[in-house]
Coordinates of C-alpha atoms and ligand atoms in Angstrom, one line a residue:
M248 CA 117.2 65.9 130.3
S249 CA 119.5 68.7 129.2
A250 CA 121.0 67.0 126.1
D251 CA 118.2 68.0 123.7
R252 CA 117.4 71.5 125.1
L253 CA 119.0 74.7 123.8
R254 CA 121.3 76.2 126.4
L255 CA 121.1 79.9 127.0
D256 CA 124.8 80.2 126.2
D257 CA 124.2 78.7 122.8
H258 CA 121.2 80.9 122.2
I259 CA 123.3 84.0 123.1
A260 CA 126.2 82.8 120.9
A261 CA 123.9 82.4 117.9
L262 CA 122.3 85.9 118.3
E263 CA 122.9 88.4 115.5
A264 CA 124.2 90.8 118.1
P265 CA 127.6 92.5 118.9
Q266 CA 130.0 90.5 121.0
G267 CA 129.7 93.2 123.8
L268 CA 126.0 92.7 124.1
K269 CA 126.4 89.0 124.2
S270 CA 128.9 89.3 127.1
V271 CA 126.5 91.6 129.0
L272 CA 123.7 89.0 128.6
T273 CA 126.0 86.2 129.8
V274 CA 126.9 88.2 132.9
I275 CA 123.3 88.9 133.7
A276 CA 122.3 85.3 133.3
A277 CA 125.2 84.0 135.4
T278 CA 124.5 86.5 138.2
C279 CA 120.8 85.7 138.2
A280 CA 121.7 82.0 138.7
Q281 CA 123.8 83.0 141.7
I282 CA 121.0 85.2 143.1
S283 CA 118.7 82.2 142.8
D284 CA 121.0 80.3 145.1
V285 CA 121.1 83.0 147.7
V286 CA 117.3 83.5 147.5
A287 CA 116.8 79.7 147.9
G288 CA 119.2 79.7 150.9
G289 CA 116.9 82.1 152.8
A290 CA 117.2 81.9 156.5
L291 CA 119.9 79.2 156.2
V292 CA 122.3 81.8 154.7
G293 CA 121.1 84.7 156.9
A294 CA 119.5 86.4 153.9
L295 CA 116.1 87.2 155.3
G296 CA 114.9 90.3 157.1
A297 CA 115.6 94.1 157.0
S298 CA 119.0 95.6 156.3
G299 CA 118.2 98.6 158.5
Q300 CA 118.7 101.0 155.7
I301 CA 116.3 103.2 153.6
N302 CA 116.8 103.4 149.8
V303 CA 116.4 106.4 147.5
Q304 CA 112.7 105.5 147.0
D305 CA 112.1 105.9 150.8
E306 CA 111.6 102.1 151.0
E307 CA 113.1 100.0 153.8
Q308 CA 115.7 97.8 152.2
K309 CA 115.7 94.1 152.9
K310 CA 119.1 92.4 153.4
L311 CA 118.5 90.7 150.0
D312 CA 117.9 94.0 148.3
V313 CA 121.4 95.0 149.3
I314 CA 123.0 91.6 148.7
T315 CA 121.6 91.2 145.2
D316 CA 122.3 94.9 144.3
D317 CA 126.0 94.3 145.2
M318 CA 126.1 91.0 143.2
L319 CA 124.7 92.6 140.0
T320 CA 126.7 95.8 140.3
Q321 CA 130.0 94.0 140.9
A322 CA 129.4 91.5 138.1
L323 CA 128.3 94.1 135.6
L324 CA 131.0 96.7 136.4
A325 CA 133.6 93.9 135.8
C326 CA 132.3 93.2 132.3
P327 CA 134.4 95.2 129.8
A328 CA 131.4 95.9 127.6
I329 CA 129.6 97.8 130.4
A330 CA 129.9 101.6 130.5
G331 CA 127.7 102.1 133.6
V332 CA 124.9 100.8 135.8
A333 CA 121.9 102.2 137.5
S334 CA 119.9 100.4 140.2
E335 CA 116.6 100.9 142.1
E336 CA 118.7 100.7 145.2
K337 CA 121.2 103.4 144.3
D338 CA 120.6 107.1 144.3
Q339 CA 123.1 107.8 141.5
V340 CA 124.3 106.1 138.4
E341 CA 127.6 104.3 138.6
P342 CA 130.1 104.6 135.7
A343 CA 132.2 101.5 135.1
S344 CA 135.7 103.0 134.1
N345 CA 135.8 100.5 131.3
P346 CA 137.5 102.2 128.3
A347 CA 135.6 100.0 125.8
G348 CA 132.3 100.2 127.7
E349 CA 129.3 100.6 125.3
Y350 CA 126.3 99.4 127.2
L351 CA 124.3 100.6 130.2
A352 CA 122.5 98.1 132.5
L353 CA 119.6 99.4 134.7
F354 CA 118.1 97.0 137.2
D355 CA 115.7 96.2 140.0
P356 CA 117.9 93.6 141.7
L357 CA 115.1 92.1 143.8
D358 CA 111.6 93.0 142.6
G359 CA 108.8 92.2 145.1
S360 CA 111.1 92.1 148.0
S361 CA 108.2 92.2 150.5
N362 CA 107.6 88.6 149.4
I363 CA 111.0 87.4 150.5
D364 CA 110.3 86.8 154.2
I365 CA 107.1 84.8 153.3
N366 CA 108.8 82.5 150.8
A367 CA 106.7 83.9 147.9
P368 CA 108.1 84.7 144.4
V369 CA 110.6 87.5 143.8
G370 CA 112.6 88.4 140.7
T371 CA 115.3 90.5 139.1
I372 CA 114.6 92.9 136.2
V373 CA 117.3 94.3 133.8
S374 CA 117.1 96.8 131.0
V375 CA 120.1 97.2 128.6
L376 CA 120.7 100.3 126.6
K377 CA 123.6 101.4 124.3
S378 CA 125.8 104.1 125.8
A379 CA 126.9 107.1 123.7
T380 CA 130.1 107.3 125.8
P381 CA 132.3 105.0 127.9
T382 CA 132.0 107.6 130.7
P383 CA 128.3 108.0 131.1
V384 CA 126.5 110.4 133.4
E385 CA 122.8 110.2 134.4
A386 CA 121.6 112.0 131.2
D387 CA 123.1 109.2 129.1
F388 CA 120.7 106.8 130.8
L389 CA 117.6 108.8 130.1
Q390 CA 116.6 107.1 126.9
T391 CA 113.1 105.9 126.0
G392 CA 112.4 102.3 126.3
R393 CA 112.4 101.9 122.5
H394 CA 116.1 102.3 122.7
Q395 CA 116.5 99.1 124.8
V396 CA 118.7 96.5 123.1
A397 CA 117.7 93.8 125.6
A398 CA 115.3 93.2 128.4
V399 CA 115.6 90.4 130.9
Y400 CA 113.9 89.2 134.1
A401 CA 114.5 86.2 136.3
V402 CA 111.7 84.9 138.5
Y403 CA 112.7 82.9 141.6
G404 CA 109.6 80.8 142.2
P405 CA 109.0 77.1 142.3
Q406 CA 111.3 77.1 139.3
T407 CA 113.9 79.7 138.6
M408 CA 113.3 81.1 135.1
L409 CA 115.0 83.7 133.0
V410 CA 112.9 85.4 130.3
L411 CA 114.7 87.4 127.6
T412 CA 114.2 89.5 124.5
T413 CA 116.7 91.2 122.3
G414 CA 113.9 92.6 120.1
D415 CA 113.2 89.4 118.2
G416 CA 110.5 87.6 120.3
V417 CA 110.6 86.3 123.8
K418 CA 112.2 83.1 125.1
G419 CA 112.1 81.5 128.5
F420 CA 114.8 79.4 130.1
T421 CA 114.6 77.3 133.2
L422 CA 117.5 76.8 135.6
S423 CA 118.4 73.1 135.9
N424 CA 119.7 71.5 139.1
D425 CA 123.2 71.6 137.7
G426 CA 123.1 75.3 137.1
Q427 CA 122.3 75.6 133.4
W428 CA 119.7 77.8 131.8
L429 CA 117.8 75.5 129.3
L430 CA 115.2 76.6 126.8
T431 CA 111.7 75.6 128.1
H432 CA 109.5 78.3 126.6
D433 CA 110.2 79.2 123.0
D434 CA 108.4 82.1 121.3
I435 CA 106.3 83.2 124.3
T436 CA 103.1 85.0 123.2
I437 CA 100.3 86.7 125.2
S438 CA 96.8 85.8 124.2
P439 CA 94.9 88.9 123.1
D440 CA 91.8 88.0 125.2
T441 CA 91.7 87.2 128.9
K442 CA 89.4 86.8 131.9
E443 CA 92.1 87.5 134.5
F444 CA 93.2 90.8 136.0
A445 CA 95.8 91.9 138.6
I446 CA 95.4 95.1 140.6
N447 CA 95.9 96.1 144.2
V448 CA 92.2 96.7 144.9
S449 CA 92.9 98.1 148.4
N450 CA 93.8 101.4 146.6
Q451 CA 90.4 101.6 144.9
R452 CA 89.2 104.7 146.7
H453 CA 92.4 106.5 145.4
W454 CA 92.0 105.7 141.7
A455 CA 90.9 108.1 139.0
E456 CA 87.3 107.7 137.5
P457 CA 88.2 105.7 134.4
V458 CA 90.0 103.1 136.5
Q459 CA 87.0 102.9 138.8
R460 CA 84.7 102.4 135.8
Y461 CA 86.8 99.7 134.3
L462 CA 87.0 97.7 137.5
D463 CA 83.2 98.2 138.2
G464 CA 82.5 96.6 134.8
V465 CA 84.9 93.7 135.3
L466 CA 83.5 93.0 138.8
Q467 CA 79.9 92.8 137.4
G468 CA 81.0 89.7 135.5
A469 CA 78.6 88.0 133.1
E470 CA 75.8 90.2 134.3
G471 CA 77.6 93.4 133.6
P472 CA 78.7 95.3 130.4
R473 CA 81.6 93.0 129.8
G474 CA 79.4 89.9 129.6
K475 CA 81.9 87.5 131.1
N476 CA 83.2 86.5 134.5
F477 CA 86.7 87.5 135.5
N478 CA 89.2 86.1 138.0
M479 CA 91.7 88.2 140.0
R480 CA 95.4 87.4 141.0
W481 CA 97.9 89.7 142.8
V482 CA 101.4 88.3 143.7
A483 CA 102.7 91.7 144.8
A484 CA 105.9 91.1 142.8
M485 CA 105.6 92.7 139.3
V486 CA 108.0 90.1 137.9
A487 CA 105.7 87.2 139.0
D488 CA 102.5 89.0 137.9
V489 CA 104.0 89.8 134.4
H490 CA 105.3 86.2 134.2
R491 CA 101.8 84.8 134.7
I492 CA 100.6 87.1 131.9
L493 CA 103.3 85.9 129.6
M494 CA 102.3 82.3 130.4
R495 CA 98.5 82.5 130.2
G496 CA 97.4 86.1 129.5
G497 CA 95.8 88.7 131.7
V498 CA 96.3 92.3 132.6
F499 CA 98.4 93.9 135.2
L500 CA 97.4 97.4 136.4
Y501 CA 99.2 99.8 138.7
P502 CA 97.4 103.0 137.9
W503 CA 98.1 106.5 139.1
D504 CA 96.4 107.1 142.4
K505 CA 95.9 110.2 144.6
R506 CA 97.7 108.9 147.7
E507 CA 100.7 110.9 146.6
P508 CA 99.4 113.1 143.7
N509 CA 102.8 114.3 142.7
K510 CA 104.0 110.7 142.1
P511 CA 102.5 109.5 138.9
G512 CA 102.3 105.9 140.0
K513 CA 104.2 103.3 142.1
L514 CA 106.4 101.6 139.6
R515 CA 109.6 102.9 138.2
L516 CA 110.0 103.6 134.5
M517 CA 113.6 102.8 133.8
Y518 CA 114.1 99.4 135.4
E519 CA 110.5 98.1 135.9
G520 CA 108.2 99.7 133.3
N521 CA 110.5 99.8 130.3
P522 CA 112.0 96.3 130.4
M523 CA 108.6 94.7 131.1
A524 CA 107.0 96.8 128.4
L525 CA 109.6 95.5 125.8
L526 CA 109.0 91.9 126.8
V527 CA 105.2 92.4 126.7
E528 CA 105.2 94.1 123.3
Q529 CA 107.6 91.5 121.9
A530 CA 105.2 88.8 123.1
G531 CA 102.3 90.6 121.2
G532 CA 100.7 92.3 124.2
K533 CA 100.3 96.0 125.0
A534 CA 102.2 97.9 127.6
T535 CA 100.9 101.4 128.3
T536 CA 100.6 104.1 131.0
D537 CA 96.8 104.6 130.5
G538 CA 95.6 102.0 128.1
V539 CA 96.8 104.1 125.1
Q540 CA 100.2 105.7 125.5
P541 CA 103.0 103.1 125.1
I542 CA 105.4 103.0 128.1
L543 CA 108.2 102.5 125.6
D544 CA 107.6 106.0 124.2
V545 CA 107.7 107.9 127.5
Q546 CA 110.7 110.3 127.5
P547 CA 112.4 109.9 130.8
T548 CA 113.4 113.0 132.8
Q549 CA 114.7 111.3 136.0
L550 CA 116.4 108.1 136.7
H551 CA 114.0 107.0 139.4
Q552 CA 110.8 108.4 137.9
R553 CA 107.5 106.6 138.4
I554 CA 104.8 105.8 135.9
P555 CA 101.4 104.3 135.9
V556 CA 101.3 100.9 134.2
A557 CA 98.5 99.0 132.3
L558 CA 99.9 96.0 130.4
G559 CA 99.0 92.6 129.1
S560 CA 96.5 91.0 126.8
A561 CA 95.9 93.5 123.9
N562 CA 92.1 93.4 123.7
E563 CA 91.7 93.8 127.5
I564 CA 94.1 96.8 127.5
D565 CA 91.8 98.3 124.8
A566 CA 88.8 97.6 127.0
F567 CA 90.6 99.4 129.9
A568 CA 91.3 102.3 127.6
S569 CA 87.7 102.7 126.6
A570 CA 86.2 102.3 130.1
Ligands
F6P1232 O1 108.6 97.0 142.9 C1 107.4 97.5 143.3 C2 106.5 96.4 143.7 O2 107.0 95.5 144.7 C3 106.1 95.5 142.5 O3 107.0 94.4 142.3 C4 104.7 95.0 142.8 O4 103.9 94.8 141.7 C5 104.2 96.2 143.6 O5 105.3 96.9 144.1 C6 103.4 95.7 144.8 O6 102.7 96.8 145.3 P1 101.7 96.8 146.5 O7 102.5 97.0 147.7 O8 100.7 97.8 146.2 O9 101.1 95.4 146.5
MN1233 MN1 110.4 96.3 141.9

């Protein structure tokens, strides 16, 4: 089965990229394979349930949030090419004390963690930036998404997959039973048109007018202004929703809403919005805050800042923008 498939290690070795970046990608992939094992172990390895702690986002941490954060943090800090890491689960950035460190890794170690106790998909998201210094502080991490040199996610679903871009298209690898990442999805592209959308409609009353108008049009189906019927999906794990869009098109919307007017959305720019936006753009889709402004051009001002997200099939994002 594996003999004729490209191994991720061989793909990384063949990249026209500095050795340091290759070693960072290798560590990310190896750690995601280990995380997949822990996630799959679930109750058998005592990995389900709450940790009893609250993170910097004011969210209750699951045990697996803490376990996977430790796994990624330890593995990356031990990689000599890493200058520092930042995580959804940690208040502050963590410098690595590697004298030759030249990359920063920013991650959501377990995206969609409310899914873990119900055995639904979860994932890991990682953004990789160059570091101007081997001793970075928070300001060194606050680069726009355009500066990313790689973006990766792993989705732990019926199959464990790792989806990767280094700025030259998007490839998907599936974890084999003997622990190897094998190329199964070459040159992933997002169809420009779609009849599928993803939004948490329970927040409808809190949305701004244009979002209300867009959804109204979509829900009227073939009889309404859009002239076609739509279908809805919501996995409640951004990784899994974006993965579906990379596989068969669609749009994913987490707009600003007025529940907490001073927070411009739910999702985090640095380790959710940016890496997913790079993957979506590299696959030919659009990734915006409002249908127009590219997420990758948002100048970050805070490590854990939030942004509204509208990404996916290009023509449907345009329809969202003009609603
Ligand atoms: O990381 C935040 C997140 O869990 C995303 O993965 C997901 O898309 C979203 O929140 C789910 O939000 P809600 O609780 O509104 O369904
Ligand atoms: Mn997340």
